[in-house]
XYZ file of C-alpha atoms in Angstrom:
495
model
C 0.000 0.000 0.000
C 1.320 3.416 -0.895
C 1.881 5.870 1.909
C 0.978 9.521 1.985
C 4.189 10.611 0.275
C 3.596 9.032 -3.132
C 0.951 7.156 -5.027
C 2.222 4.640 -7.551
C -0.274 4.364 -10.377
C -0.388 2.943 -13.882
C 0.693 6.267 -15.343
C 3.518 7.294 -13.042
C 4.300 8.712 -9.623
C 2.267 11.429 -7.967
C 3.785 13.849 -5.523
C 1.568 14.565 -2.526
C 2.434 18.262 -2.784
C 0.388 18.438 -5.979
C -3.066 18.794 -4.498
C -5.978 20.499 -6.198
C -7.941 22.814 -3.888
C -11.680 22.283 -3.641
C -12.475 25.896 -4.530
C -10.031 25.847 -7.423
C -11.612 22.706 -8.862
C -15.126 24.012 -8.199
C -14.359 27.176 -10.178
C -13.009 25.206 -13.120
C -15.872 22.710 -13.112
C -18.517 25.433 -12.833
C -17.257 26.953 -16.082
C -17.587 23.650 -17.940
C -20.344 21.711 -16.160
C -22.504 24.328 -14.423
C -22.631 25.788 -10.931
C -24.356 22.738 -9.394
C -23.593 19.805 -11.696
C -25.061 16.329 -11.393
C -22.624 13.492 -10.888
C -22.311 12.694 -14.596
C -21.732 16.345 -15.501
C -19.195 16.652 -12.678
C -17.263 13.600 -13.893
C -17.405 14.838 -17.483
C -16.171 18.264 -16.379
C -13.164 16.774 -14.587
C -12.363 14.563 -17.601
C -12.539 17.533 -19.963
C -10.341 19.674 -17.734
C -7.815 16.867 -17.333
C -7.544 16.157 -21.048
C -7.460 19.849 -21.892
C -4.423 20.288 -19.636
C -6.166 22.520 -17.083
C -5.916 19.908 -14.324
C -2.428 18.351 -14.037
C -1.972 14.612 -14.286
C -1.153 12.721 -11.046
C -2.656 15.445 -8.855
C -4.689 14.719 -5.735
C -8.345 15.676 -6.081
C -10.169 17.368 -3.183
C -11.788 15.198 -0.536
C -15.407 14.375 -1.351
C -16.850 16.371 1.543
C -14.763 19.472 0.695
C -15.699 19.446 -3.003
C -19.369 18.879 -2.183
C -19.313 21.977 0.007
C -17.537 24.084 -2.610
C -20.049 23.078 -5.304
C -23.113 23.141 -3.000
C -24.029 19.576 -3.965
C -24.486 16.455 -1.880
C -21.520 14.316 -0.948
C -23.263 11.417 -2.710
C -23.024 13.406 -5.982
C -19.265 13.783 -5.634
C -18.864 10.134 -4.568
C -20.759 8.960 -7.649
C -18.698 11.283 -9.895
C -15.426 9.972 -8.463
C -16.702 6.413 -8.995
C -17.318 7.210 -12.662
C -13.848 8.705 -13.013
C -12.273 5.610 -11.479
C -14.337 3.283 -13.687
C -13.233 5.186 -16.787
C -9.575 5.208 -15.772
C -9.458 8.958 -15.109
C -8.793 8.592 -11.382
C -7.128 6.157 -9.014
C -7.537 5.849 -5.261
C -5.416 4.305 -2.560
C -6.524 3.848 1.012
C -5.173 6.656 3.136
C -3.783 8.567 0.151
C -6.911 10.013 -1.480
C -8.021 10.136 -5.119
C -5.621 11.184 -7.859
C -6.020 12.147 -11.495
C -5.037 9.465 -13.968
C -5.458 8.667 -17.655
C -6.661 5.426 -19.214
C -4.419 3.590 -21.635
C -4.179 5.312 -25.008
C -5.233 8.766 -23.792
C -2.926 11.760 -23.436
C -3.498 15.165 -21.878
C -3.791 18.148 -24.175
C -0.279 19.479 -23.678
C 1.438 16.207 -24.629
C -0.917 14.946 -27.336
C 0.787 13.561 -30.415
C 0.192 14.616 -33.969
C -2.700 12.861 -35.712
C -1.821 9.970 -37.964
C -1.905 10.445 -41.704
C 0.657 12.011 -44.013
C -2.106 14.001 -45.724
C -3.068 15.890 -42.551
C -2.382 19.635 -42.734
C -1.378 20.962 -39.319
C -2.682 24.471 -38.648
C -2.147 24.202 -34.903
C 1.581 24.914 -35.042
C 2.575 28.567 -35.428
C 6.157 27.749 -36.343
C 7.755 27.905 -39.808
C 10.164 25.383 -41.244
C 13.893 26.031 -40.992
C 15.837 28.132 -43.534
C 17.510 25.060 -44.979
C 20.611 26.504 -46.624
C 21.565 28.681 -43.657
C 20.860 25.905 -41.194
C 22.891 23.336 -43.134
C 25.876 25.692 -43.280
C 25.590 26.498 -39.569
C 25.373 22.809 -38.714
C 28.526 22.026 -40.673
C 30.464 24.809 -38.961
C 29.097 23.791 -35.558
C 30.197 20.194 -36.176
C 33.744 21.387 -36.746
C 33.631 23.410 -33.522
C 32.204 20.501 -31.562
C 35.511 18.629 -31.597
C 37.008 21.142 -29.195
C 34.200 20.514 -26.697
C 34.359 16.723 -26.726
C 37.228 16.695 -24.227
C 35.100 18.590 -21.684
C 32.136 17.342 -19.602
C 29.825 19.421 -21.838
C 27.671 20.932 -19.081
C 27.204 24.694 -19.194
C 24.245 25.624 -16.956
C 24.493 29.291 -17.921
C 25.103 28.546 -21.596
C 28.216 28.711 -23.742
C 29.969 32.052 -23.125
C 30.153 32.820 -26.850
C 26.403 32.315 -27.295
C 25.582 34.434 -24.250
C 27.746 37.193 -25.718
C 26.014 36.904 -29.111
C 22.516 37.120 -27.576
C 23.599 40.069 -25.418
C 24.996 41.842 -28.468
C 21.671 41.334 -30.277
C 19.793 43.004 -27.406
C 22.282 45.879 -27.407
C 21.756 46.420 -31.140
C 17.982 46.447 -30.577
C 18.289 49.278 -28.055
C 18.727 47.471 -24.729
C 22.371 47.507 -23.551
C 23.090 44.026 -22.231
C 26.103 42.181 -20.853
C 26.723 38.452 -21.372
C 26.251 37.781 -17.647
C 22.668 39.051 -18.034
C 21.849 36.120 -20.351
C 20.887 32.550 -19.445
C 20.664 30.093 -22.356
C 17.729 27.688 -22.001
C 16.284 24.709 -23.829
C 13.733 26.801 -25.673
C 11.586 29.681 -24.480
C 9.167 27.303 -22.757
C 11.840 26.237 -20.285
C 12.752 29.879 -19.776
C 9.144 30.703 -18.817
C 8.930 27.769 -16.415
C 12.246 28.607 -14.750
C 11.293 32.229 -14.178
C 7.850 31.365 -12.827
C 9.313 28.732 -10.537
C 11.883 31.124 -9.102
C 9.818 34.300 -8.771
C 6.450 32.888 -7.665
C 5.110 30.271 -5.287
C 1.927 28.171 -5.514
C -1.037 30.376 -4.742
C 0.628 33.605 -5.864
C -1.356 35.764 -8.242
C -0.209 36.272 -11.841
C -1.662 38.824 -14.248
C -2.131 37.309 -17.713
C -3.602 38.367 -21.006
C -6.650 36.553 -22.319
C -6.254 35.143 -24.849
C -2.591 34.262 -24.433
C 0.001 31.710 -25.506
C -1.457 28.355 -24.534
C 1.781 26.784 -23.301
C 2.549 29.843 -21.189
C -0.859 29.528 -19.510
C -0.209 25.816 -18.972
C 3.075 26.620 -17.229
C 1.221 29.000 -14.906
C -1.421 26.373 -14.099
C 1.212 23.702 -13.519
C 3.029 26.001 -11.086
C -0.180 26.352 -9.070
C -0.427 30.111 -9.610
C -3.702 32.066 -9.605
C -4.440 33.971 -12.799
C -5.897 37.460 -13.069
C -6.906 37.785 -16.743
C -7.007 41.081 -18.628
C -8.437 41.094 -22.148
C -6.567 41.603 -25.383
C -9.149 42.530 -28.010
C -8.990 43.324 -31.703
C -7.998 46.820 -30.607
C -5.199 45.552 -28.380
C -4.740 46.299 -24.692
C -6.763 48.595 -22.456
C -4.006 50.392 -20.532
C -6.387 51.742 -17.914
C -7.886 48.309 -17.281
C -4.442 46.713 -16.989
C -3.292 49.418 -14.606
C -6.427 48.912 -12.511
C -5.873 45.143 -12.389
C -2.294 45.652 -11.250
C -3.313 48.143 -8.585
C -6.226 46.099 -7.225
C -4.593 42.648 -7.172
C -0.870 43.543 -6.830
C 0.148 40.305 -8.574
C 3.530 38.803 -7.908
C 4.128 38.388 -11.629
C 2.652 39.554 -14.945
C 3.124 37.354 -18.033
C 2.800 39.486 -21.185
C 3.380 39.223 -24.945
C 3.518 42.862 -26.110
C 5.212 42.183 -29.469
C 2.899 40.718 -32.132
C 0.888 39.029 -29.443
C 0.236 35.303 -29.708
C -2.524 34.625 -30.784
C -3.974 38.029 -31.768
C -0.930 39.584 -33.463
C -1.503 42.892 -31.630
C 1.417 45.241 -30.976
C 1.520 47.263 -27.758
C 2.267 50.956 -28.298
C 5.129 52.874 -26.648
C 2.844 54.874 -24.336
C 1.150 51.706 -23.079
C 4.553 50.115 -22.461
C 5.770 53.082 -20.442
C 2.530 53.119 -18.438
C 2.853 49.393 -17.788
C 6.401 49.800 -16.502
C 5.323 52.552 -14.096
C 2.350 50.564 -12.825
C 4.395 47.412 -12.269
C 7.013 49.410 -10.384
C 4.319 50.888 -8.125
C 2.810 47.474 -7.281
C 6.112 45.579 -6.995
C 5.115 43.234 -9.830
C 7.705 41.351 -11.856
C 7.122 41.666 -15.609
C 7.806 38.434 -17.494
C 7.922 39.606 -21.111
C 7.693 36.976 -23.848
C 9.492 38.354 -26.931
C 9.598 35.196 -29.034
C 7.602 36.985 -31.767
C 9.352 40.363 -31.450
C 11.361 40.170 -34.679
C 8.505 38.811 -36.819
C 7.680 42.371 -37.923
C 5.829 42.311 -41.250
C 4.417 45.829 -41.710
C 6.232 47.914 -39.088
C 9.781 48.150 -37.758
C 10.647 45.551 -35.141
C 9.934 47.088 -31.716
C 12.692 47.750 -29.234
C 12.646 45.488 -26.156
C 10.092 46.633 -23.590
C 12.808 46.867 -20.933
C 14.594 49.511 -23.033
C 11.821 51.980 -22.132
C 12.319 51.495 -18.394
C 13.339 54.505 -16.348
C 15.753 54.286 -13.421
C 14.635 51.489 -11.084
C 11.919 50.122 -13.394
C 14.062 47.761 -15.450
C 15.116 45.700 -12.438
C 11.661 44.091 -12.374
C 11.613 43.164 -16.077
C 12.590 39.654 -17.171
C 12.671 39.071 -20.926
C 12.390 35.709 -22.664
C 13.255 34.987 -26.288
C 14.216 32.146 -28.633
C 15.171 31.186 -32.181
C 12.019 29.094 -32.694
C 10.097 31.639 -34.781
C 12.936 33.412 -36.559
C 14.761 30.182 -37.418
C 13.380 26.787 -36.356
C 11.442 25.251 -33.473
C 13.570 22.117 -33.704
C 16.579 24.157 -32.626
C 15.856 24.160 -28.905
C 17.590 27.400 -28.028
C 15.953 30.069 -25.901
C 17.162 32.543 -23.325
C 16.359 34.770 -20.386
C 17.569 38.367 -20.189
C 17.558 39.772 -16.629
C 19.894 41.149 -13.960
C 23.109 39.190 -13.516
C 22.070 38.243 -9.975
C 18.750 36.814 -11.134
C 20.478 34.963 -13.976
C 22.767 33.267 -11.464
C 19.778 32.207 -9.354
C 17.943 30.884 -12.416
C 20.981 28.840 -13.456
C 21.064 27.247 -10.020
C 17.400 26.235 -10.271
C 17.751 24.772 -13.785
C 20.494 22.334 -12.765
C 18.074 19.893 -11.127
C 15.888 19.955 -14.263
C 18.144 19.397 -17.283
C 21.652 20.436 -16.166
C 22.297 22.439 -19.348
C 21.238 22.903 -22.961
C 22.675 20.899 -25.852
C 26.191 22.018 -26.773
C 25.609 21.178 -30.445
C 22.418 23.267 -30.596
C 24.238 26.146 -28.935
C 27.078 25.931 -31.443
C 24.567 26.008 -34.303
C 22.946 29.100 -32.724
C 26.354 30.797 -32.468
C 26.737 30.385 -36.231
C 23.190 31.566 -37.008
C 22.970 34.721 -34.907
C 25.472 36.891 -36.863
C 23.453 36.338 -40.059
C 20.051 36.809 -38.435
C 19.215 40.042 -40.289
C 19.791 38.370 -43.656
C 17.620 35.404 -42.665
C 14.864 37.759 -41.534
C 14.759 39.600 -44.863
C 13.811 36.358 -46.603
C 11.702 35.017 -43.746
C 9.554 38.133 -43.390
C 8.925 38.410 -47.125
C 7.851 34.773 -47.077
C 5.483 35.345 -44.162
C 3.878 38.364 -45.876
C 3.139 36.206 -48.911
C 1.733 33.425 -46.767
C -0.355 35.822 -44.677
C -1.882 37.192 -47.877
C -2.611 33.671 -49.104
C -4.419 32.751 -45.891
C -6.406 35.989 -45.762
C -7.369 35.644 -49.412
C -8.501 32.045 -49.041
C -10.549 32.866 -45.952
C -12.203 35.834 -47.671
C -13.141 33.624 -50.622
C -14.551 30.678 -48.670
C -15.758 32.406 -45.485
C -16.792 36.006 -46.222
C -18.755 36.065 -42.950
C -15.661 35.458 -40.791
C -13.800 38.476 -39.406
C -10.223 39.191 -38.363
C -7.703 42.002 -38.026
C -4.674 41.740 -40.309
C -1.803 41.830 -37.768
C 1.297 43.995 -38.339
C 3.500 41.034 -37.437
C 3.633 37.619 -35.850
C 2.528 34.338 -37.386
C -1.229 33.998 -36.834
C -4.685 35.335 -37.607
C -7.168 35.458 -34.704
C -10.369 34.704 -36.568
C -13.878 35.478 -35.300
C -16.253 32.774 -36.549
C -19.330 34.728 -35.516
C -20.705 31.845 -33.440
C -19.316 29.451 -30.787
C -18.479 26.514 -33.035
C -14.676 26.342 -32.742
C -14.561 23.089 -30.776
C -16.998 21.315 -33.073
C -15.213 22.645 -36.154
C -11.816 21.456 -34.900
C -13.189 17.967 -34.265
C -14.891 17.716 -37.635
C -11.939 19.203 -39.540
C -9.616 16.476 -38.296
C -11.679 13.939 -40.223
C -11.148 16.094 -43.335
C -7.372 16.174 -42.842
C -6.893 19.522 -41.088
C -5.681 19.931 -37.532
C -6.790 23.150 -35.802
C -6.882 24.760 -32.401
C -9.931 26.634 -31.216
C -9.808 29.820 -29.212
C -10.616 28.103 -25.914
C -7.126 26.599 -25.891
C -5.717 30.137 -25.545
C -8.176 31.318 -22.899
C -7.244 32.053 -19.303
C -10.839 31.315 -18.249
C -12.384 27.950 -19.209
C -15.145 28.091 -21.784
C -14.232 31.446 -23.332
C -13.169 32.315 -26.913
C -15.163 29.412 -28.332
C -16.066 31.663 -31.293
C -12.393 32.074 -32.271
C -9.779 30.137 -34.230
C -6.054 30.760 -34.267
C -4.879 30.168 -37.833
C -1.120 30.325 -38.538
C 0.228 31.396 -41.923
C 3.452 29.385 -41.720
C 2.897 26.974 -44.621
C 3.371 27.467 -48.370
C 0.435 29.283 -50.019
C -0.766 26.229 -51.911
C -0.925 24.171 -48.710
C -2.748 26.951 -46.874
C -5.319 27.282 -49.661
C -5.940 23.529 -49.598
C -6.404 23.623 -45.832
C -9.005 26.376 -46.108
C -10.764 24.480 -48.903
C -10.984 21.471 -46.587
C -12.407 23.679 -43.841
C -15.107 24.832 -46.247
C -15.892 21.191 -47.067
C -16.046 20.441 -43.350
C -18.667 23.102 -42.713
C -20.613 22.091 -45.822
C -20.846 18.548 -44.470
C -22.291 19.857 -41.193
C -20.915 19.944 -37.653
C -21.692 17.449 -34.893
C -24.160 18.625 -32.274
C -21.586 18.074 -29.497
C -17.820 18.480 -30.002
C -15.716 15.429 -29.145
C -13.208 17.377 -27.038
C -11.866 14.255 -25.319
C -10.552 12.682 -28.520
C -8.828 15.681 -30.081
C -5.102 16.410 -29.637
C -4.320 19.916 -28.391
C -0.545 20.286 -28.799
C 0.261 23.782 -30.028
C 3.273 26.027 -30.604
């Protein structure tokens, strides 16, 4: 019998520190299954939340009596719901250790779902272009030659290779933010950078201001860390500076996670006055600003913005932590990201990353060292390509779906499309059968159940592929949508 420390289940090991609060679960369930759900609706709500990545796997569920009180239902209702979850393989119980989330064989949660089978499937869930092949091949060859000199060393560099840190720092300096190499931590992609910063600067239960919609994997990292989200809207018109300032003042969050540069998924660009106002407000409330700049150089119609931290006045920049990567400018398969912060914070972050992955790949870092000096030349070709592909997507949508609406973004990689009715989940399910993989707006929502009338559509594929994908979407709608979306069977992995 497992003790209170761990629960050994079919899917893995659960840490007893990962416990879902009754009020937290009640809030999530109420948004998907109603304020006072019956036992079947309660079980279905938990299953949906688990598979959508909003409840972590191997997490202890609230005690039956506590959840019944939070939902204002009878304990028998919760008992019956937990029984259904156990019967379906979505929960496991051990005497004295409680009930824990689990998955049946063959099911995966949203944030680790695999790509659908079928070579003919067009994937419109991934906002990431293919690599610039010629430049990457040349960089790889040069990196291979450099690698020989590293083979006689252990190969662990928790802070990153000094030459790469210097190259990233020089890039920030050229963009208007003077930076030293010791202000850079190289990470295994921007996603690790986000998780490291959240883990160091916040504790479970701390409040985090987020945009809604926002980058789905960033929101997942916040949920996984057990942080409480305070959403502020990003609309077709961008940010409401007064509303954001009010949210900061009223909640005084420990952290604010923001994407001011060609926002993912809306493509909005925050103006200089809003940035300055944000910096002042965060300084007044003692809030750390975690700024995601992975899209910052994907500027299609305007000059690439200077880093937000470059606008900080004396004392304001100390609370700004900037995250970036080569995933959008070059290739997502090159797992190189970074954090730009004070040298003291960088040292603390490096210490926390050691127990996770020790260090990033030396070979990937060497490739990045070769790519960074020629980044401007790569961007000239890349941005022209994205403008062409954006036009192809917008044109195809206008032809097949004249009733849909969107704002043409000045940069970034996606259109945030308003379908006019809440059919995104059903459309995504039905489109998969027609060979198109999509992600509905709910995947990017801070609050469950919102943005169901939206689709995020990337323009990262060749025009002919994009046009075929939109044609298939039109065929999907012509064939009719199911009355109820099959959320549990659809993969949700996005980038």
